[in-house]
Amino acid sequence: MRTFPGGAHPPENKSLSENLPIEAFPAPEELLVPFSQHIGAPAVPTVKPGDDVLVGQLVGQAGGFVSCNVHSPVSGKVKRIVKVRHPLGHKVDAALIANDGNYKKAEGVGEERANWLGVSAKEIIDAVQEAGIAGMGGAAFPTHVKLAPPPSKPIDTVILNAAECEPYLTCDCRLLLERTADVVEGLKLILRALTPENTPPNKLKGIVAVEANKKEAYGKVSALLAGKTNLSVVLMPVKYPQGAEKQLIKTVLGRDVPPLSQGGLPMDVGVVVQNVGTAIAVYEAVRYRKPLYERVLTVTGDGVEKPGNLLVRIGTPVEKILHARGLKPSTRRVISGGPMMGIAVSDLSLPVAKGTSGIVALTSAEHWDVLPCISCGACVRHCPMRLIPSKYSTLGEAGRYEETEAWNVVDCIECGVCTYVCPSKRPIVQHVKVGKSVVLPLIRARAQLEKEQKTEAEKRPKTVIMKGGE
């Protein structure tokens, strides 16, 4: 089995929930539905306080192409528009919806599309865009954007990301085991959406990429794909961060995606990567006209009495889930996502969003003194992006965040491997986040200035120099 350079092997704790089937979690009396649950512009509210809403009804219109629609997860009434805490710390607008308990659906939601097996690429992309689907592996990038690459970047392979390399999370594995056929149908629809007109069907390849610690899931997918010429499943070594796009592509296809500082994206090497949960959401949107208003996530850690994999309505407060699953008084830390890339939650009223893959409650929270960098090189050896993470922490400590641009801080995927292996316990990822918050606006400002200067130059009258008195 091929692999990528660097990475680490954090101890696994998947046994807490990996054998527990998916359960439907009851929706609470009130839900907080954020208008910003995705990368890109926030959705614009289409409802106001006092409005009645139905399940799957549009409550937020995408604020641009790189944005997502937002839908009501329950039927009931919009009480008010409030500010809620985003996992990254800032506050965003959200609709506070009172659940009437009837779960009456908006017109058309849940109805099977008559011709879903013969839908065109445009119809698939339109259905995905209307459904407000964003990447459900955690990044929450609008899916319809990924399904519409420019003609200059043709796609030849779609990788379905089933690595689930975070050491606690198991929801993707359960989806593979329990909804194998739906995952494969979603993959087929994604392939069709990316196939250009007048291109023979089955020309694009679809690969389900599974880590070697999910043998049962690998077996089920293998059996279903037997005999399919353009669909296959590959087994990958257990390694973190195997699920990161660039590392996944390197492992599965051996292709190197150019770094982000050079504008590199997976489409530059002919690849689109989608998550297992996203594939199911695409399938449900196309076949059943179902918007993304619920998702499967893992609730786990030694801080809960009853770990599990739950189907949860978007907007459900984290505290409702934790208390229902038996939050222990000894819990010291709650993490949204996995412990490697997730973010510690300071306010348990935080709602579940489209990209919430897990809630991890831990009874132990290490505290340590940050020591000086000893230049051991551990972070450099383990960095899957081949960067020099120690530079980000030393420059950050000195407050010289602008200089991190020269060390390609924007290429960091914030996987946390550097912090994990650092013997001095330096908070490298935190310095990276601050560095990006300083550097990215500078890069955008320069790009905007260059664009304006180019436009201004094009407007100037052209000077023609005549020769020989002509």
CSV table of C-alpha atoms in Angstrom, one decimal:
chain,number,residue,atom,x,y,z
A,1,MET,CA,0.0,0.0,0.0
A,2,ARG,CA,1.3,3.4,-1.0
A,3,THR,CA,1.3,6.3,1.4
A,4,PHE,CA,2.3,10.0,1.8
A,5,PRO,CA,5.3,11.5,3.4
A,6,GLY,CA,5.2,12.5,7.1
A,7,GLY,CA,2.2,12.0,9.2
A,8,ALA,CA,1.7,10.2,12.6
A,9,HIS,CA,-0.1,7.4,14.3
A,10,PRO,CA,-2.2,8.7,17.2
A,11,PRO,CA,-3.6,5.9,19.4
A,12,GLU,CA,-7.1,4.9,18.3
A,13,ASN,CA,-10.2,5.0,20.4
A,14,LYS,CA,-12.7,4.0,17.8
A,15,SER,CA,-13.8,0.9,19.8
A,16,LEU,CA,-16.1,3.2,21.9
A,17,SER,CA,-18.5,3.6,19.0
A,18,GLU,CA,-17.4,1.7,15.9
A,19,ASN,CA,-19.8,-1.3,16.5
A,20,LEU,CA,-22.8,0.9,17.5
A,21,PRO,CA,-25.5,1.3,14.7
A,22,ILE,CA,-26.8,4.7,13.7
A,23,GLU,CA,-29.6,6.0,15.9
A,24,ALA,CA,-32.0,8.8,15.2
A,25,PHE,CA,-31.6,11.5,17.8
A,26,PRO,CA,-34.9,13.3,18.7
A,27,ALA,CA,-35.1,17.0,17.7
A,28,PRO,CA,-35.2,19.4,20.7
A,29,GLU,CA,-37.9,21.9,21.4
A,30,GLU,CA,-35.8,24.7,20.0
A,31,LEU,CA,-33.1,24.7,17.3
A,32,LEU,CA,-30.5,27.2,16.3
A,33,VAL,CA,-29.9,27.1,12.6
A,34,PRO,CA,-26.8,29.2,11.6
A,35,PHE,CA,-26.8,31.0,8.2
A,36,SER,CA,-23.0,30.4,8.0
A,37,GLN,CA,-22.3,26.7,8.0
A,38,HIS,CA,-19.9,26.5,5.1
A,39,ILE,CA,-16.9,28.0,3.5
A,40,GLY,CA,-17.8,31.2,1.6
A,41,ALA,CA,-20.4,33.9,2.0
A,42,PRO,CA,-23.1,33.5,4.6
A,43,ALA,CA,-26.7,32.7,3.5
A,44,VAL,CA,-29.1,35.6,3.5
A,45,PRO,CA,-32.1,35.0,5.8
A,46,THR,CA,-35.4,34.5,3.9
A,47,VAL,CA,-37.5,34.3,7.0
A,48,LYS,CA,-38.3,36.8,9.8
A,49,PRO,CA,-39.5,36.4,13.4
A,50,GLY,CA,-43.1,35.0,13.5
A,51,ASP,CA,-42.9,33.1,10.2
A,52,ASP,CA,-44.1,29.5,10.1
A,53,VAL,CA,-41.7,27.0,8.6
A,54,LEU,CA,-41.8,23.4,7.3
A,55,VAL,CA,-39.2,20.7,7.2
A,56,GLY,CA,-36.9,21.4,4.3
A,57,GLN,CA,-38.1,24.9,3.7
A,58,LEU,CA,-35.6,27.4,2.6
A,59,VAL,CA,-34.7,29.8,5.5
A,60,GLY,CA,-31.5,31.2,4.1
A,61,GLN,CA,-30.6,31.9,0.4
A,62,ALA,CA,-27.0,31.4,-0.7
A,63,GLY,CA,-25.1,34.7,-0.6
A,64,GLY,CA,-23.1,34.0,-3.7
A,65,PHE,CA,-21.8,31.1,-5.9
A,66,VAL,CA,-19.4,30.0,-3.1
A,67,SER,CA,-22.2,29.7,-0.5
A,68,CYS,CA,-25.0,27.4,0.5
A,69,ASN,CA,-28.7,27.5,1.0
A,70,VAL,CA,-29.9,26.8,4.5
A,71,HIS,CA,-33.1,24.9,5.3
A,72,SER,CA,-35.3,24.4,8.3
A,73,PRO,CA,-34.8,21.0,10.0
A,74,VAL,CA,-38.2,21.0,11.6
A,75,SER,CA,-41.7,22.4,11.2
A,76,GLY,CA,-42.6,25.2,13.6
A,77,LYS,CA,-42.1,29.0,14.0
A,78,VAL,CA,-39.2,31.3,13.7
A,79,LYS,CA,-38.9,33.0,17.1
A,80,ARG,CA,-36.1,35.4,16.3
A,81,ILE,CA,-32.8,35.9,14.5
A,82,VAL,CA,-30.0,35.6,17.1
A,83,LYS,CA,-26.2,35.6,17.3
A,84,VAL,CA,-24.6,32.2,18.0
A,85,ARG,CA,-21.0,31.2,18.6
A,86,HIS,CA,-19.2,29.6,15.7
A,87,PRO,CA,-16.7,26.8,16.5
A,88,LEU,CA,-13.9,29.2,15.3
A,89,GLY,CA,-14.9,31.7,18.0
A,90,HIS,CA,-16.7,34.4,16.1
A,91,LYS,CA,-20.5,35.0,16.2
A,92,VAL,CA,-22.8,34.4,13.3
A,93,ASP,CA,-26.5,34.9,12.7
A,94,ALA,CA,-28.9,32.0,13.2
A,95,ALA,CA,-32.6,31.4,13.1
A,96,LEU,CA,-34.1,30.3,16.5
A,97,ILE,CA,-36.9,27.9,15.5
A,98,ALA,CA,-39.5,26.5,17.9
A,99,ASN,CA,-40.2,22.9,17.0
A,100,ASP,CA,-44.0,22.1,16.8
A,101,GLY,CA,-43.4,18.4,16.8
A,102,ASN,CA,-45.4,17.8,13.7
A,103,TYR,CA,-42.5,17.5,11.2
A,104,LYS,CA,-44.6,18.5,8.3
A,105,LYS,CA,-42.5,18.8,5.1
A,106,ALA,CA,-42.3,21.5,2.6
A,107,GLU,CA,-43.9,20.8,-0.8
A,108,GLY,CA,-41.9,18.2,-2.8
A,109,VAL,CA,-39.4,17.4,0.0
A,110,GLY,CA,-39.0,13.7,0.3
A,111,GLU,CA,-40.8,12.9,-2.9
A,112,GLU,CA,-39.0,10.6,-5.3
A,113,ARG,CA,-37.9,12.2,-8.6
A,114,ALA,CA,-39.5,10.3,-11.4
A,115,ASN,CA,-36.5,10.2,-13.7
A,116,TRP,CA,-33.7,10.3,-11.1
A,117,LEU,CA,-31.7,7.5,-12.8
A,118,GLY,CA,-31.6,9.5,-16.0
A,119,VAL,CA,-30.9,13.0,-14.7
A,120,SER,CA,-28.4,15.1,-16.6
A,121,ALA,CA,-25.2,16.6,-15.1
A,122,LYS,CA,-26.8,20.0,-14.9
A,123,GLU,CA,-29.9,18.6,-13.1
A,124,ILE,CA,-27.6,16.9,-10.5
A,125,ILE,CA,-25.6,20.1,-9.9
A,126,ASP,CA,-28.8,22.2,-9.6
A,127,ALA,CA,-30.3,19.7,-7.2
A,128,VAL,CA,-27.2,19.7,-5.0
A,129,GLN,CA,-27.1,23.5,-5.0
A,130,GLU,CA,-30.8,23.8,-4.1
A,131,ALA,CA,-30.3,21.3,-1.3
A,132,GLY,CA,-27.5,23.4,0.3
A,133,ILE,CA,-25.0,20.5,0.4
A,134,ALA,CA,-21.5,21.3,1.8
A,135,GLY,CA,-18.6,18.9,2.4
A,136,MET,CA,-19.5,16.8,5.4
A,137,GLY,CA,-16.0,15.7,6.3
A,138,GLY,CA,-15.5,18.9,8.2
A,139,ALA,CA,-14.3,21.5,5.7
A,140,ALA,CA,-17.9,22.3,4.6
A,141,PHE,CA,-16.9,23.5,1.1
A,142,PRO,CA,-20.0,24.0,-1.1
A,143,THR,CA,-20.4,20.8,-3.0
A,144,HIS,CA,-22.0,22.3,-6.2
A,145,VAL,CA,-18.8,24.3,-6.7
A,146,LYS,CA,-16.7,21.2,-6.7
A,147,LEU,CA,-19.0,19.6,-9.2
A,148,ALA,CA,-18.5,22.4,-11.7
A,149,PRO,CA,-14.8,22.7,-12.4
A,150,PRO,CA,-13.7,24.9,-15.3
A,151,PRO,CA,-13.5,23.2,-18.7
A,152,SER,CA,-9.7,23.8,-18.7
A,153,LYS,CA,-9.4,21.4,-15.8
A,154,PRO,CA,-11.0,18.1,-16.9
A,155,ILE,CA,-11.6,15.5,-14.1
A,156,ASP,CA,-10.7,11.8,-14.7
A,157,THR,CA,-11.1,10.5,-11.1
A,158,VAL,CA,-13.4,10.9,-8.2
A,159,ILE,CA,-12.2,9.7,-4.8
A,160,LEU,CA,-14.8,9.0,-2.1
A,161,ASN,CA,-13.0,9.8,1.1
A,162,ALA,CA,-13.7,7.0,3.7
A,163,ALA,CA,-10.4,7.3,5.5
A,164,GLU,CA,-11.9,8.7,8.7
A,165,CYS,CA,-8.4,9.0,10.2
A,166,GLU,CA,-9.4,11.0,13.3
A,167,PRO,CA,-8.8,8.5,16.2
A,168,TYR,CA,-12.3,8.7,17.7
A,169,LEU,CA,-14.7,9.2,14.8
A,170,THR,CA,-16.7,6.3,13.3
A,171,CYS,CA,-19.8,7.9,11.6
A,172,ASP,CA,-18.4,7.4,8.1
A,173,CYS,CA,-17.6,3.8,8.7
A,174,ARG,CA,-21.1,3.2,10.0
A,175,LEU,CA,-22.5,4.8,6.8
A,176,LEU,CA,-20.4,2.5,4.7
A,177,LEU,CA,-21.7,-0.5,6.6
A,178,GLU,CA,-25.4,0.4,6.9
A,179,ARG,CA,-26.0,2.4,3.7
A,180,THR,CA,-23.5,0.9,1.3
A,181,ALA,CA,-25.8,1.0,-1.7
A,182,ASP,CA,-26.7,4.6,-1.1
A,183,VAL,CA,-23.0,5.6,-0.9
A,184,VAL,CA,-22.3,3.9,-4.3
A,185,GLU,CA,-25.4,5.5,-5.9
A,186,GLY,CA,-24.2,8.9,-4.6
A,187,LEU,CA,-20.7,8.2,-6.1
A,188,LYS,CA,-22.3,7.4,-9.5
A,189,LEU,CA,-24.3,10.7,-9.5
A,190,ILE,CA,-21.1,12.6,-8.6
A,191,LEU,CA,-19.3,10.9,-11.5
A,192,ARG,CA,-22.2,11.8,-13.9
A,193,ALA,CA,-22.2,15.4,-12.8
A,194,LEU,CA,-18.5,15.7,-13.6
A,195,THR,CA,-18.7,13.9,-17.0
A,196,PRO,CA,-18.7,16.5,-19.9
A,197,GLU,CA,-21.3,16.3,-22.6
A,198,ASN,CA,-20.6,14.0,-25.5
A,199,THR,CA,-18.3,11.9,-23.3
A,200,PRO,CA,-18.9,8.1,-23.1
A,201,PRO,CA,-20.5,7.0,-19.8
A,202,ASN,CA,-18.2,5.3,-17.3
A,203,LYS,CA,-15.1,7.1,-18.6
A,204,LEU,CA,-14.4,8.7,-15.3
A,205,LYS,CA,-13.2,6.5,-12.5
A,206,GLY,CA,-14.7,6.3,-9.1
A,207,ILE,CA,-12.6,5.1,-6.2
A,208,VAL,CA,-13.8,4.5,-2.6
A,209,ALA,CA,-10.7,4.9,-0.4
A,210,VAL,CA,-10.9,3.0,3.0
A,211,GLU,CA,-8.3,2.8,5.7
A,212,ALA,CA,-7.1,-0.7,6.7
A,213,ASN,CA,-8.8,-0.6,10.1
A,214,LYS,CA,-12.2,-0.8,8.4
A,215,LYS,CA,-12.0,-4.3,6.9
A,216,GLU,CA,-15.7,-5.1,7.2
A,217,ALA,CA,-16.7,-1.9,5.4
A,218,TYR,CA,-14.1,-2.6,2.8
A,219,GLY,CA,-15.6,-6.0,2.3
A,220,LYS,CA,-19.1,-4.7,1.8
A,221,VAL,CA,-18.1,-2.1,-0.7
A,222,SER,CA,-15.9,-4.6,-2.6
A,223,ALA,CA,-18.8,-7.0,-2.9
A,224,LEU,CA,-21.1,-4.3,-4.2
A,225,LEU,CA,-18.6,-3.0,-6.7
A,226,ALA,CA,-17.6,-6.4,-8.1
A,227,GLY,CA,-17.7,-6.4,-11.9
A,228,LYS,CA,-17.9,-2.6,-12.1
A,229,THR,CA,-15.4,-1.5,-14.7
A,230,ASN,CA,-15.0,2.1,-13.6
A,231,LEU,CA,-15.7,1.7,-9.8
A,232,SER,CA,-13.3,0.3,-7.3
A,233,VAL,CA,-12.3,0.3,-3.6
A,234,VAL,CA,-8.7,0.6,-2.3
A,235,LEU,CA,-7.4,-0.2,1.1
A,236,MET,CA,-5.0,2.4,2.6
A,237,PRO,CA,-2.5,2.1,5.5
A,238,VAL,CA,-3.8,3.5,8.9
A,239,LYS,CA,-2.0,6.8,9.2
A,240,TYR,CA,-3.0,10.4,10.1
A,241,PRO,CA,-3.9,12.7,8.3
A,242,GLN,CA,-4.8,10.1,5.6
A,243,GLY,CA,-8.2,11.8,5.0
A,244,ALA,CA,-6.7,15.2,4.0
A,245,GLU,CA,-7.3,15.7,0.3
A,246,LYS,CA,-3.7,16.2,-0.9
A,247,GLN,CA,-2.5,13.2,1.2
A,248,LEU,CA,-5.4,11.0,0.0
A,249,ILE,CA,-4.7,11.8,-3.6
A,250,LYS,CA,-1.0,11.0,-3.1
A,251,THR,CA,-1.7,7.7,-1.5
A,252,VAL,CA,-4.4,6.5,-3.9
A,253,LEU,CA,-3.1,7.9,-7.2
A,254,GLY,CA,0.5,8.9,-6.5
A,255,ARG,CA,-0.2,12.4,-7.8
A,256,ASP,CA,1.2,15.5,-6.1
A,257,VAL,CA,-1.3,18.4,-5.8
A,258,PRO,CA,0.4,21.8,-6.1
A,259,PRO,CA,0.5,23.8,-2.8
A,260,LEU,CA,-2.2,26.3,-2.1
A,261,SER,CA,0.4,29.1,-2.2
A,262,GLN,CA,0.7,28.3,-5.9
A,263,GLY,CA,-3.1,28.2,-6.4
A,264,GLY,CA,-3.0,24.4,-6.4
A,265,LEU,CA,-6.3,22.4,-6.0
A,266,PRO,CA,-7.1,18.7,-6.5
A,267,MET,CA,-8.8,19.6,-9.9
A,268,ASP,CA,-5.3,20.6,-11.1
A,269,VAL,CA,-4.4,16.9,-11.2
A,270,GLY,CA,-7.8,15.8,-12.5
A,271,VAL,CA,-9.3,14.7,-9.2
A,272,VAL,CA,-12.4,15.6,-7.1
A,273,VAL,CA,-12.6,14.3,-3.5
A,274,GLN,CA,-15.9,13.9,-1.7
A,275,ASN,CA,-16.8,12.6,1.7
A,276,VAL,CA,-19.0,9.5,2.3
A,277,GLY,CA,-21.7,11.5,4.0
A,278,THR,CA,-21.6,14.0,1.2
A,279,ALA,CA,-22.2,11.2,-1.4
A,280,ILE,CA,-25.3,10.1,0.5
A,281,ALA,CA,-26.6,13.7,0.7
A,282,VAL,CA,-26.1,14.0,-3.1
A,283,TYR,CA,-28.1,10.8,-3.6
A,284,GLU,CA,-30.9,12.0,-1.3
A,285,ALA,CA,-31.0,15.4,-2.9
A,286,VAL,CA,-31.3,14.0,-6.4
A,287,ARG,CA,-33.6,11.0,-5.8
A,288,TYR,CA,-35.8,12.4,-3.0
A,289,ARG,CA,-35.4,16.2,-3.3
A,290,LYS,CA,-34.1,16.2,0.3
A,291,PRO,CA,-32.2,19.3,1.5
A,292,LEU,CA,-29.3,18.9,3.9
A,293,TYR,CA,-31.1,19.5,7.2
A,294,GLU,CA,-29.7,16.5,9.2
A,295,ARG,CA,-26.5,14.5,9.3
A,296,VAL,CA,-24.8,11.5,11.1
A,297,LEU,CA,-22.2,12.3,13.6
A,298,THR,CA,-20.2,10.5,16.3
A,299,VAL,CA,-20.7,11.3,20.0
A,300,THR,CA,-17.8,9.7,21.9
A,301,GLY,CA,-15.1,10.0,24.5
A,302,ASP,CA,-14.7,8.9,28.1
A,303,GLY,CA,-16.8,11.9,29.1
A,304,VAL,CA,-20.1,10.4,27.9
A,305,GLU,CA,-21.9,7.3,29.4
A,306,LYS,CA,-23.4,6.3,26.0
A,307,PRO,CA,-21.2,6.9,23.0
A,308,GLY,CA,-22.9,6.4,19.6
A,309,ASN,CA,-23.4,7.4,16.0
A,310,LEU,CA,-26.4,9.6,15.8
A,311,LEU,CA,-28.6,11.1,13.0
A,312,VAL,CA,-29.0,14.6,14.3
A,313,ARG,CA,-31.0,17.6,12.9
A,314,ILE,CA,-28.9,20.6,12.0
A,315,GLY,CA,-29.3,23.3,14.7
A,316,THR,CA,-29.5,20.9,17.6
A,317,PRO,CA,-27.5,22.4,20.5
A,318,VAL,CA,-24.4,20.3,21.5
A,319,GLU,CA,-25.5,20.3,25.2
A,320,LYS,CA,-28.8,18.6,24.4
A,321,ILE,CA,-26.9,15.7,22.7
A,322,LEU,CA,-24.3,15.4,25.5
A,323,HIS,CA,-26.8,15.5,28.3
A,324,ALA,CA,-29.0,12.9,26.6
A,325,ARG,CA,-26.0,10.6,26.2
A,326,GLY,CA,-24.9,11.0,29.8
A,327,LEU,CA,-22.3,13.8,30.1
A,328,LYS,CA,-20.1,12.9,33.1
A,329,PRO,CA,-19.4,15.6,35.7
A,330,SER,CA,-15.7,14.8,35.4
A,331,THR,CA,-15.6,16.0,31.7
A,332,ARG,CA,-12.8,18.5,31.3
A,333,ARG,CA,-13.0,19.2,27.6
A,334,VAL,CA,-15.6,19.0,24.7
A,335,ILE,CA,-14.3,19.0,21.1
A,336,SER,CA,-16.3,19.8,18.0
A,337,GLY,CA,-14.9,17.3,15.4
A,338,GLY,CA,-12.0,15.0,16.2
A,339,PRO,CA,-9.3,15.5,18.8
A,340,MET,CA,-6.6,16.1,16.1
A,341,MET,CA,-8.3,18.8,13.9
A,342,GLY,CA,-11.4,19.6,16.0
A,343,ILE,CA,-11.9,22.7,18.1
A,344,ALA,CA,-12.4,22.9,21.8
A,345,VAL,CA,-15.9,24.1,22.6
A,346,SER,CA,-16.3,26.9,25.2
A,347,ASP,CA,-20.0,27.2,24.9
A,348,LEU,CA,-22.1,24.0,24.8
A,349,SER,CA,-25.1,25.9,23.4
A,350,LEU,CA,-23.2,25.7,20.1
A,351,PRO,CA,-25.5,24.1,17.4
A,352,VAL,CA,-24.7,21.2,15.2
A,353,ALA,CA,-23.8,22.4,11.7
A,354,LYS,CA,-23.4,20.7,8.3
A,355,GLY,CA,-19.7,20.1,8.9
A,356,THR,CA,-20.0,18.7,12.5
A,357,SER,CA,-18.6,15.2,12.1
A,358,GLY,CA,-18.3,14.5,15.8
A,359,ILE,CA,-18.6,15.6,19.4
A,360,VAL,CA,-15.8,14.3,21.7
A,361,ALA,CA,-16.0,14.6,25.5
A,362,LEU,CA,-12.8,14.0,27.4
A,363,THR,CA,-12.3,13.6,31.2
A,364,SER,CA,-8.6,14.4,30.9
A,365,ALA,CA,-7.3,17.6,29.6
A,366,GLU,CA,-3.6,17.9,29.5
A,367,HIS,CA,-2.0,21.1,30.7
A,368,TRP,CA,1.6,21.8,30.2
A,369,ASP,CA,4.2,24.6,30.2
A,370,VAL,CA,5.2,25.6,26.7
A,371,LEU,CA,9.0,25.2,26.4
A,372,PRO,CA,11.4,26.8,23.9
A,373,CYS,CA,11.9,25.1,20.6
A,374,ILE,CA,14.8,22.8,20.8
A,375,SER,CA,15.2,22.5,17.0
A,376,CYS,CA,14.8,18.7,17.1
A,377,GLY,CA,13.1,18.7,13.7
A,378,ALA,CA,10.3,16.3,14.8
A,379,CYS,CA,7.6,18.7,13.4
A,380,VAL,CA,9.5,18.9,10.1
A,381,ARG,CA,9.9,15.1,9.7
A,382,HIS,CA,6.2,14.5,10.4
A,383,CYS,CA,4.7,17.4,8.5
A,384,PRO,CA,2.6,15.9,5.6
A,385,MET,CA,2.9,19.1,3.7
A,386,ARG,CA,6.7,19.2,3.9
A,387,LEU,CA,6.7,22.6,5.7
A,388,ILE,CA,8.8,23.9,8.6
A,389,PRO,CA,6.2,24.3,11.3
A,390,SER,CA,8.7,25.4,14.0
A,391,LYS,CA,9.1,28.6,12.1
A,392,TYR,CA,5.4,29.5,12.6
A,393,SER,CA,5.7,29.2,16.4
A,394,THR,CA,8.9,31.1,16.7
A,395,LEU,CA,7.7,33.9,14.4
A,396,GLY,CA,4.4,33.9,16.1
A,397,GLU,CA,5.9,34.2,19.6
A,398,ALA,CA,7.7,37.3,18.3
A,399,GLY,CA,4.5,38.7,16.9
A,400,ARG,CA,6.0,38.6,13.4
A,401,TYR,CA,3.1,36.9,11.7
A,402,GLU,CA,3.5,38.7,8.4
A,403,GLU,CA,6.8,36.9,7.9
A,404,THR,CA,5.0,33.5,8.0
A,405,GLU,CA,3.9,34.1,4.4
A,406,ALA,CA,7.5,33.6,3.2
A,407,TRP,CA,7.4,30.2,4.9
A,408,ASN,CA,4.2,29.3,3.1
A,409,VAL,CA,1.9,29.3,6.1
A,410,VAL,CA,-1.2,29.2,3.7
A,411,ASP,CA,-0.1,25.7,2.6
A,412,CYS,CA,-0.6,24.3,6.2
A,413,ILE,CA,-3.7,22.1,6.4
A,414,GLU,CA,-3.8,22.5,10.2
A,415,CYS,CA,-3.8,18.7,10.8
A,416,GLY,CA,-2.1,19.1,14.2
A,417,VAL,CA,0.6,16.5,13.6
A,418,CYS,CA,3.3,19.1,14.5
A,419,THR,CA,1.8,19.9,17.8
A,420,TYR,CA,1.2,16.2,18.5
A,421,VAL,CA,4.8,15.2,18.0
A,422,CYS,CA,6.4,18.3,19.6
A,423,PRO,CA,8.4,17.4,22.7
A,424,SER,CA,8.2,21.0,23.9
A,425,LYS,CA,4.4,21.0,23.5
A,426,ARG,CA,4.4,24.2,21.5
A,427,PRO,CA,1.0,25.4,20.2
A,428,ILE,CA,2.1,25.5,16.6
A,429,VAL,CA,-1.4,25.2,15.0
A,430,GLN,CA,-2.7,28.1,17.1
A,431,HIS,CA,0.2,30.3,15.7
A,432,VAL,CA,-0.7,29.0,12.2
A,433,LYS,CA,-4.3,30.1,12.6
A,434,VAL,CA,-3.3,33.6,13.7
A,435,GLY,CA,-0.7,33.7,10.9
A,436,LYS,CA,-3.3,32.9,8.3
A,437,SER,CA,-5.7,35.5,9.7
A,438,VAL,CA,-2.9,38.1,9.1
A,439,VAL,CA,-1.5,36.8,5.9
A,440,LEU,CA,-4.6,35.9,3.9
A,441,PRO,CA,-6.1,39.5,4.0
A,442,LEU,CA,-2.7,40.8,2.8
A,443,ILE,CA,-2.7,38.4,-0.1
A,444,ARG,CA,-6.3,39.2,-1.1
A,445,ALA,CA,-5.6,43.0,-0.9
A,446,ARG,CA,-2.5,42.6,-3.2
A,447,ALA,CA,-4.6,40.5,-5.6
A,448,GLN,CA,-7.3,43.2,-5.6
A,449,LEU,CA,-4.8,46.0,-6.2
A,450,GLU,CA,-3.2,44.1,-9.1
A,451,LYS,CA,-6.6,43.5,-10.6
A,452,GLU,CA,-7.5,47.2,-10.3
A,453,GLN,CA,-4.2,48.3,-11.8
A,454,LYS,CA,-4.6,45.9,-14.7
A,455,THR,CA,-8.1,47.2,-15.3
A,456,GLU,CA,-6.9,50.8,-15.2
A,457,ALA,CA,-4.1,50.0,-17.6
A,458,GLU,CA,-6.5,48.4,-20.1
A,459,LYS,CA,-8.6,51.6,-20.0
A,460,ARG,CA,-5.7,53.9,-20.9
A,461,PRO,CA,-5.6,54.9,-24.6
A,462,LYS,CA,-2.9,53.0,-26.6
A,463,THR,CA,0.0,55.2,-27.8
A,464,VAL,CA,1.0,54.5,-31.4
A,465,ILE,CA,4.6,55.4,-32.3
A,466,MET,CA,4.8,56.3,-36.0
A,467,LYS,CA,8.0,55.5,-37.9
A,468,GLY,CA,9.7,57.4,-40.8
A,469,GLY,CA,7.2,60.3,-40.6
A,470,GLU,CA,4.3,58.0,-41.6
